[in-house]
Amino acid sequence: MANVNLKETFLNPIFKGNPISVLVLGICSSLAVTVQLKGAFVMGLSVIIVTGVSSLICSLLRNTIPNRIRIIVQLVVVAMMVILVDQVLKAYAYSVSKTLSVYIGLIITNCIVMGRIEAFALGNKPFASLLDGLGNGLGYAMILVIVAFFRELLGSGTIFGFQVIPQCLYDLGYANNGLMILPPMALVLLGCVIWIQRAIQKDLQEK
């Protein structure tokens, strides 16, 4: 069992080791759920909860799980958390749940969730594993929110569904950029985020 710096464990996945912009994991969600900021926010929050709690539970069980069935146990834990999150959304935020459709269920296959359990939770204490899961989920959510902010603002002229671009600009000829709500623009914006981060963090640049 490794000794870990709890502060670095939580903050590193948000910035220096972001699972999307640095490790380029879980990018499918950036295509599917970032047309509107509300959907991206709820998806990000769902992944934070699933990743954090799943890592915590698997860390608590790490000494009792036979190695030959550890992947099955991890899948059961993650699936349980995803089902709980999905049912809560259907009960209290049905419209958002309907918008996200199958993508909440597909959190089960998100490589960030399973990857952090396998790489960190099974070898570290519960509290550190919880922080690692929350940090990776937060890093994932942050990128989704950034991409969704620009897609919704430039593509629909709204933020969280509220009109923010004045009607007078539309009267003068301003038009929403329809390309922003198409899936390829999510990749373009994500590429811009990756480029900006690597320009700032020189250690991420390939030699």
mmCIF file of C-alpha atoms in Angstrom:
data_model
loop_
_atom_site.group_PDB
_atom_site.id
_atom_site.type_symbol
_atom_site.label_atom_id
_atom_site.label_comp_id
_atom_site.label_asym_id
_atom_site.label_seq_id
_atom_site.Cartn_x
_atom_site.Cartn_y
_atom_site.Cartn_z
ATOM 1 C CA MET A 1 0.000 0.000 0.000
ATOM 2 C CA ALA A 2 1.494 3.319 -1.059
ATOM 3 C CA ASN A 3 1.695 6.477 1.029
ATOM 4 C CA VAL A 4 -0.054 9.231 -0.891
ATOM 5 C CA ASN A 5 -0.335 12.998 -0.634
ATOM 6 C CA LEU A 6 -4.060 13.553 -0.148
ATOM 7 C CA LYS A 7 -4.035 17.096 -1.499
ATOM 8 C CA GLU A 8 -2.176 16.043 -4.646
ATOM 9 C CA THR A 9 -4.391 12.983 -4.994
ATOM 10 C CA PHE A 10 -7.460 15.215 -5.172
ATOM 11 C CA LEU A 11 -6.088 18.150 -7.190
ATOM 12 C CA ASN A 12 -3.861 16.383 -9.721
ATOM 13 C CA PRO A 13 -6.744 14.864 -11.760
ATOM 14 C CA ILE A 14 -8.443 18.249 -11.947
ATOM 15 C CA PHE A 15 -5.515 20.069 -13.509
ATOM 16 C CA LYS A 16 -2.184 18.386 -14.288
ATOM 17 C CA GLY A 17 -3.557 14.882 -14.789
ATOM 18 C CA ASN A 18 -7.041 15.636 -16.082
ATOM 19 C CA PRO A 19 -8.589 12.406 -17.410
ATOM 20 C CA ILE A 20 -9.999 14.089 -20.539
ATOM 21 C CA SER A 21 -7.605 16.880 -21.497
ATOM 22 C CA VAL A 22 -4.389 15.087 -20.482
ATOM 23 C CA LEU A 23 -5.103 11.356 -20.581
ATOM 24 C CA VAL A 24 -7.763 11.699 -23.328
ATOM 25 C CA LEU A 25 -10.168 9.277 -21.638
ATOM 26 C CA GLY A 26 -13.959 9.349 -21.624
ATOM 27 C CA ILE A 27 -14.212 11.752 -24.562
ATOM 28 C CA CYS A 28 -17.353 10.095 -25.975
ATOM 29 C CA SER A 29 -19.428 12.018 -23.441
ATOM 30 C CA SER A 30 -18.066 15.309 -24.742
ATOM 31 C CA LEU A 31 -19.778 14.555 -28.052
ATOM 32 C CA ALA A 32 -23.097 13.408 -26.659
ATOM 33 C CA VAL A 33 -24.009 15.500 -23.622
ATOM 34 C CA THR A 34 -22.420 18.920 -24.148
ATOM 35 C CA VAL A 35 -25.014 20.525 -26.411
ATOM 36 C CA GLN A 36 -26.605 22.071 -23.318
ATOM 37 C CA LEU A 37 -24.886 23.135 -20.122
ATOM 38 C CA LYS A 38 -27.574 21.591 -17.916
ATOM 39 C CA GLY A 39 -27.036 18.117 -19.368
ATOM 40 C CA ALA A 40 -23.253 18.412 -19.120
ATOM 41 C CA PHE A 41 -23.484 19.585 -15.496
ATOM 42 C CA VAL A 42 -25.760 16.711 -14.467
ATOM 43 C CA MET A 43 -23.623 14.183 -16.345
ATOM 44 C CA GLY A 44 -20.488 15.521 -14.674
ATOM 45 C CA LEU A 45 -22.106 15.422 -11.233
ATOM 46 C CA SER A 46 -23.263 11.849 -11.871
ATOM 47 C CA VAL A 47 -19.746 10.739 -12.787
ATOM 48 C CA ILE A 48 -18.309 12.479 -9.699
ATOM 49 C CA ILE A 49 -20.694 10.552 -7.454
ATOM 50 C CA VAL A 50 -20.228 7.216 -9.227
ATOM 51 C CA THR A 51 -16.443 7.472 -9.399
ATOM 52 C CA GLY A 52 -15.997 8.679 -5.842
ATOM 53 C CA VAL A 53 -18.347 6.234 -4.116
ATOM 54 C CA SER A 54 -17.325 3.268 -6.290
ATOM 55 C CA SER A 55 -13.655 3.874 -5.509
ATOM 56 C CA LEU A 56 -14.490 4.127 -1.804
ATOM 57 C CA ILE A 57 -16.478 0.871 -1.764
ATOM 58 C CA CYS A 58 -13.887 -1.066 -3.779
ATOM 59 C CA SER A 59 -11.124 0.201 -1.505
ATOM 60 C CA LEU A 60 -13.058 -0.978 1.545
ATOM 61 C CA LEU A 61 -13.463 -4.403 -0.077
ATOM 62 C CA ARG A 62 -9.974 -4.640 -1.578
ATOM 63 C CA ASN A 63 -8.630 -7.159 0.941
ATOM 64 C CA THR A 64 -11.631 -9.456 0.636
ATOM 65 C CA ILE A 65 -12.014 -9.591 -3.165
ATOM 66 C CA PRO A 66 -10.402 -12.679 -4.776
ATOM 67 C CA ASN A 67 -8.135 -11.518 -7.576
ATOM 68 C CA ARG A 68 -9.779 -13.786 -10.155
ATOM 69 C CA ILE A 69 -13.180 -12.068 -9.800
ATOM 70 C CA ARG A 70 -12.086 -8.504 -9.003
ATOM 71 C CA ILE A 71 -13.264 -7.092 -12.359
ATOM 72 C CA ILE A 72 -16.705 -8.649 -11.872
ATOM 73 C CA VAL A 73 -16.970 -7.177 -8.374
ATOM 74 C CA GLN A 74 -15.904 -3.762 -9.678
ATOM 75 C CA LEU A 75 -18.543 -3.905 -12.406
ATOM 76 C CA VAL A 76 -21.229 -4.848 -9.887
ATOM 77 C CA VAL A 77 -20.279 -1.936 -7.611
ATOM 78 C CA VAL A 78 -20.181 0.570 -10.481
ATOM 79 C CA ALA A 79 -23.442 -0.752 -11.947
ATOM 80 C CA MET A 80 -25.123 -0.434 -8.557
ATOM 81 C CA MET A 81 -24.054 3.210 -8.261
ATOM 82 C CA VAL A 82 -25.103 4.022 -11.823
ATOM 83 C CA ILE A 83 -28.546 2.487 -11.265
ATOM 84 C CA LEU A 84 -28.993 4.497 -8.060
ATOM 85 C CA VAL A 85 -27.974 7.743 -9.778
ATOM 86 C CA ASP A 86 -30.228 6.977 -12.742
ATOM 87 C CA GLN A 87 -33.230 6.298 -10.495
ATOM 88 C CA VAL A 88 -32.661 9.495 -8.503
ATOM 89 C CA LEU A 89 -32.529 11.514 -11.731
ATOM 90 C CA LYS A 90 -35.721 9.896 -12.997
ATOM 91 C CA ALA A 91 -37.439 10.707 -9.706
ATOM 92 C CA TYR A 92 -36.268 14.298 -9.211
ATOM 93 C CA ALA A 93 -35.005 15.541 -12.618
ATOM 94 C CA TYR A 94 -36.955 13.557 -15.162
ATOM 95 C CA SER A 95 -36.549 16.044 -18.020
ATOM 96 C CA VAL A 96 -32.767 16.004 -17.672
ATOM 97 C CA SER A 97 -32.767 12.227 -17.309
ATOM 98 C CA LYS A 98 -34.782 11.940 -20.523
ATOM 99 C CA THR A 99 -32.375 14.286 -22.315
ATOM 100 C CA LEU A 100 -29.314 12.312 -21.227
ATOM 101 C CA SER A 101 -31.116 9.101 -22.194
ATOM 102 C CA VAL A 102 -28.789 6.072 -22.298
ATOM 103 C CA TYR A 103 -25.648 8.050 -21.524
ATOM 104 C CA ILE A 104 -26.182 7.845 -17.764
ATOM 105 C CA GLY A 105 -26.286 4.055 -18.041
ATOM 106 C CA LEU A 106 -23.139 4.116 -20.151
ATOM 107 C CA ILE A 107 -21.190 5.501 -17.189
ATOM 108 C CA ILE A 108 -20.721 1.804 -16.385
ATOM 109 C CA THR A 109 -18.429 1.538 -19.422
ATOM 110 C CA ASN A 110 -16.599 4.804 -18.735
ATOM 111 C CA CYS A 111 -12.915 3.891 -18.607
ATOM 112 C CA ILE A 112 -12.242 6.640 -16.048
ATOM 113 C CA VAL A 113 -14.426 4.945 -13.434
ATOM 114 C CA MET A 114 -13.029 1.436 -13.869
ATOM 115 C CA GLY A 115 -9.513 2.748 -14.455
ATOM 116 C CA ARG A 116 -9.318 4.600 -11.132
ATOM 117 C CA ILE A 117 -10.652 1.593 -9.220
ATOM 118 C CA GLU A 118 -8.102 -0.713 -10.825
ATOM 119 C CA ALA A 119 -5.156 1.696 -10.722
ATOM 120 C CA PHE A 120 -5.728 3.373 -7.361
ATOM 121 C CA ALA A 121 -8.590 2.151 -5.166
ATOM 122 C CA LEU A 122 -7.432 -1.469 -4.990
ATOM 123 C CA GLY A 123 -4.044 -0.391 -3.639
ATOM 124 C CA ASN A 124 -4.857 2.516 -1.334
ATOM 125 C CA LYS A 125 -6.862 3.382 1.764
ATOM 126 C CA PRO A 126 -10.565 4.264 1.499
ATOM 127 C CA PHE A 127 -10.304 8.020 2.146
ATOM 128 C CA ALA A 128 -7.497 8.466 -0.380
ATOM 129 C CA SER A 129 -9.479 6.394 -2.888
ATOM 130 C CA LEU A 130 -12.548 8.553 -2.301
ATOM 131 C CA LEU A 131 -10.513 11.716 -2.947
ATOM 132 C CA ASP A 132 -8.975 10.202 -6.065
ATOM 133 C CA GLY A 133 -12.393 9.241 -7.405
ATOM 134 C CA LEU A 134 -13.893 12.643 -6.620
ATOM 135 C CA GLY A 135 -10.904 14.441 -8.148
ATOM 136 C CA ASN A 136 -11.069 12.458 -11.386
ATOM 137 C CA GLY A 137 -14.824 12.932 -11.583
ATOM 138 C CA LEU A 138 -14.449 16.660 -10.983
ATOM 139 C CA GLY A 139 -11.738 16.923 -13.636
ATOM 140 C CA TYR A 140 -14.012 15.116 -16.078
ATOM 141 C CA ALA A 141 -16.982 17.337 -15.195
ATOM 142 C CA MET A 142 -14.949 20.533 -15.521
ATOM 143 C CA ILE A 143 -14.026 19.789 -19.148
ATOM 144 C CA LEU A 144 -17.614 18.839 -20.000
ATOM 145 C CA VAL A 145 -18.909 22.096 -18.520
ATOM 146 C CA ILE A 146 -16.318 24.187 -20.390
ATOM 147 C CA VAL A 147 -17.165 22.569 -23.733
ATOM 148 C CA ALA A 148 -20.927 22.772 -23.078
ATOM 149 C CA PHE A 149 -20.697 26.445 -22.080
ATOM 150 C CA PHE A 150 -19.322 27.497 -25.453
ATOM 151 C CA ARG A 151 -21.505 25.090 -27.440
ATOM 152 C CA GLU A 152 -24.726 26.303 -25.845
ATOM 153 C CA LEU A 153 -23.749 29.980 -25.819
ATOM 154 C CA LEU A 154 -22.589 30.138 -29.432
ATOM 155 C CA GLY A 155 -24.947 27.486 -30.785
ATOM 156 C CA SER A 156 -28.195 28.494 -29.063
ATOM 157 C CA GLY A 157 -27.506 31.872 -27.458
ATOM 158 C CA THR A 158 -28.482 30.516 -24.047
ATOM 159 C CA ILE A 159 -26.883 29.436 -20.767
ATOM 160 C CA PHE A 160 -28.729 26.797 -18.737
ATOM 161 C CA GLY A 161 -31.640 27.392 -21.117
ATOM 162 C CA PHE A 162 -31.868 31.124 -20.375
ATOM 163 C CA GLN A 163 -31.405 33.608 -23.217
ATOM 164 C CA VAL A 164 -28.212 35.612 -22.631
ATOM 165 C CA ILE A 165 -27.572 37.127 -26.039
ATOM 166 C CA PRO A 166 -29.762 40.250 -26.306
ATOM 167 C CA GLN A 167 -32.559 40.217 -28.839
ATOM 168 C CA CYS A 168 -31.249 43.506 -30.237
ATOM 169 C CA LEU A 169 -28.188 41.665 -31.585
ATOM 170 C CA TYR A 170 -30.452 39.258 -33.433
ATOM 171 C CA ASP A 171 -32.392 42.232 -34.798
ATOM 172 C CA LEU A 172 -29.102 43.621 -36.134
ATOM 173 C CA GLY A 173 -28.397 40.374 -37.988
ATOM 174 C CA TYR A 174 -26.600 38.184 -35.440
ATOM 175 C CA ALA A 175 -27.304 34.468 -35.925
ATOM 176 C CA ASN A 176 -26.508 31.478 -33.747
ATOM 177 C CA ASN A 177 -23.753 29.225 -35.047
ATOM 178 C CA GLY A 178 -25.578 26.020 -35.949
ATOM 179 C CA LEU A 179 -22.282 24.153 -36.275
ATOM 180 C CA MET A 180 -21.793 24.408 -32.522
ATOM 181 C CA ILE A 181 -24.618 21.995 -31.778
ATOM 182 C CA LEU A 182 -23.202 19.335 -34.105
ATOM 183 C CA PRO A 183 -20.986 16.577 -32.594
ATOM 184 C CA PRO A 184 -17.787 17.486 -34.544
ATOM 185 C CA MET A 185 -17.625 20.883 -32.830
ATOM 186 C CA ALA A 186 -17.360 19.142 -29.467
ATOM 187 C CA LEU A 187 -14.120 17.564 -30.664
ATOM 188 C CA VAL A 188 -12.899 20.897 -32.033
ATOM 189 C CA LEU A 189 -13.556 22.646 -28.723
ATOM 190 C CA LEU A 190 -12.024 19.761 -26.800
ATOM 191 C CA GLY A 191 -8.952 20.011 -29.018
ATOM 192 C CA CYS A 192 -8.723 23.724 -28.193
ATOM 193 C CA VAL A 193 -8.905 22.947 -24.462
ATOM 194 C CA ILE A 194 -6.133 20.353 -24.817
ATOM 195 C CA TRP A 195 -4.012 22.786 -26.852
ATOM 196 C CA ILE A 196 -4.421 25.591 -24.285
ATOM 197 C CA GLN A 197 -3.583 23.291 -21.372
ATOM 198 C CA ARG A 198 -0.487 21.920 -23.070
ATOM 199 C CA ALA A 199 0.621 25.445 -23.967
ATOM 200 C CA ILE A 200 0.379 26.394 -20.293
ATOM 201 C CA GLN A 201 1.809 23.171 -18.863
ATOM 202 C CA LYS A 202 5.135 22.819 -20.648
ATOM 203 C CA ASP A 203 5.773 19.388 -19.086
ATOM 204 C CA LEU A 204 2.885 17.950 -21.125
ATOM 205 C CA GLN A 205 4.478 18.906 -24.424
ATOM 206 C CA GLU A 206 6.074 16.100 -26.378
ATOM 207 C CA LYS A 207 9.803 16.452 -26.923
#
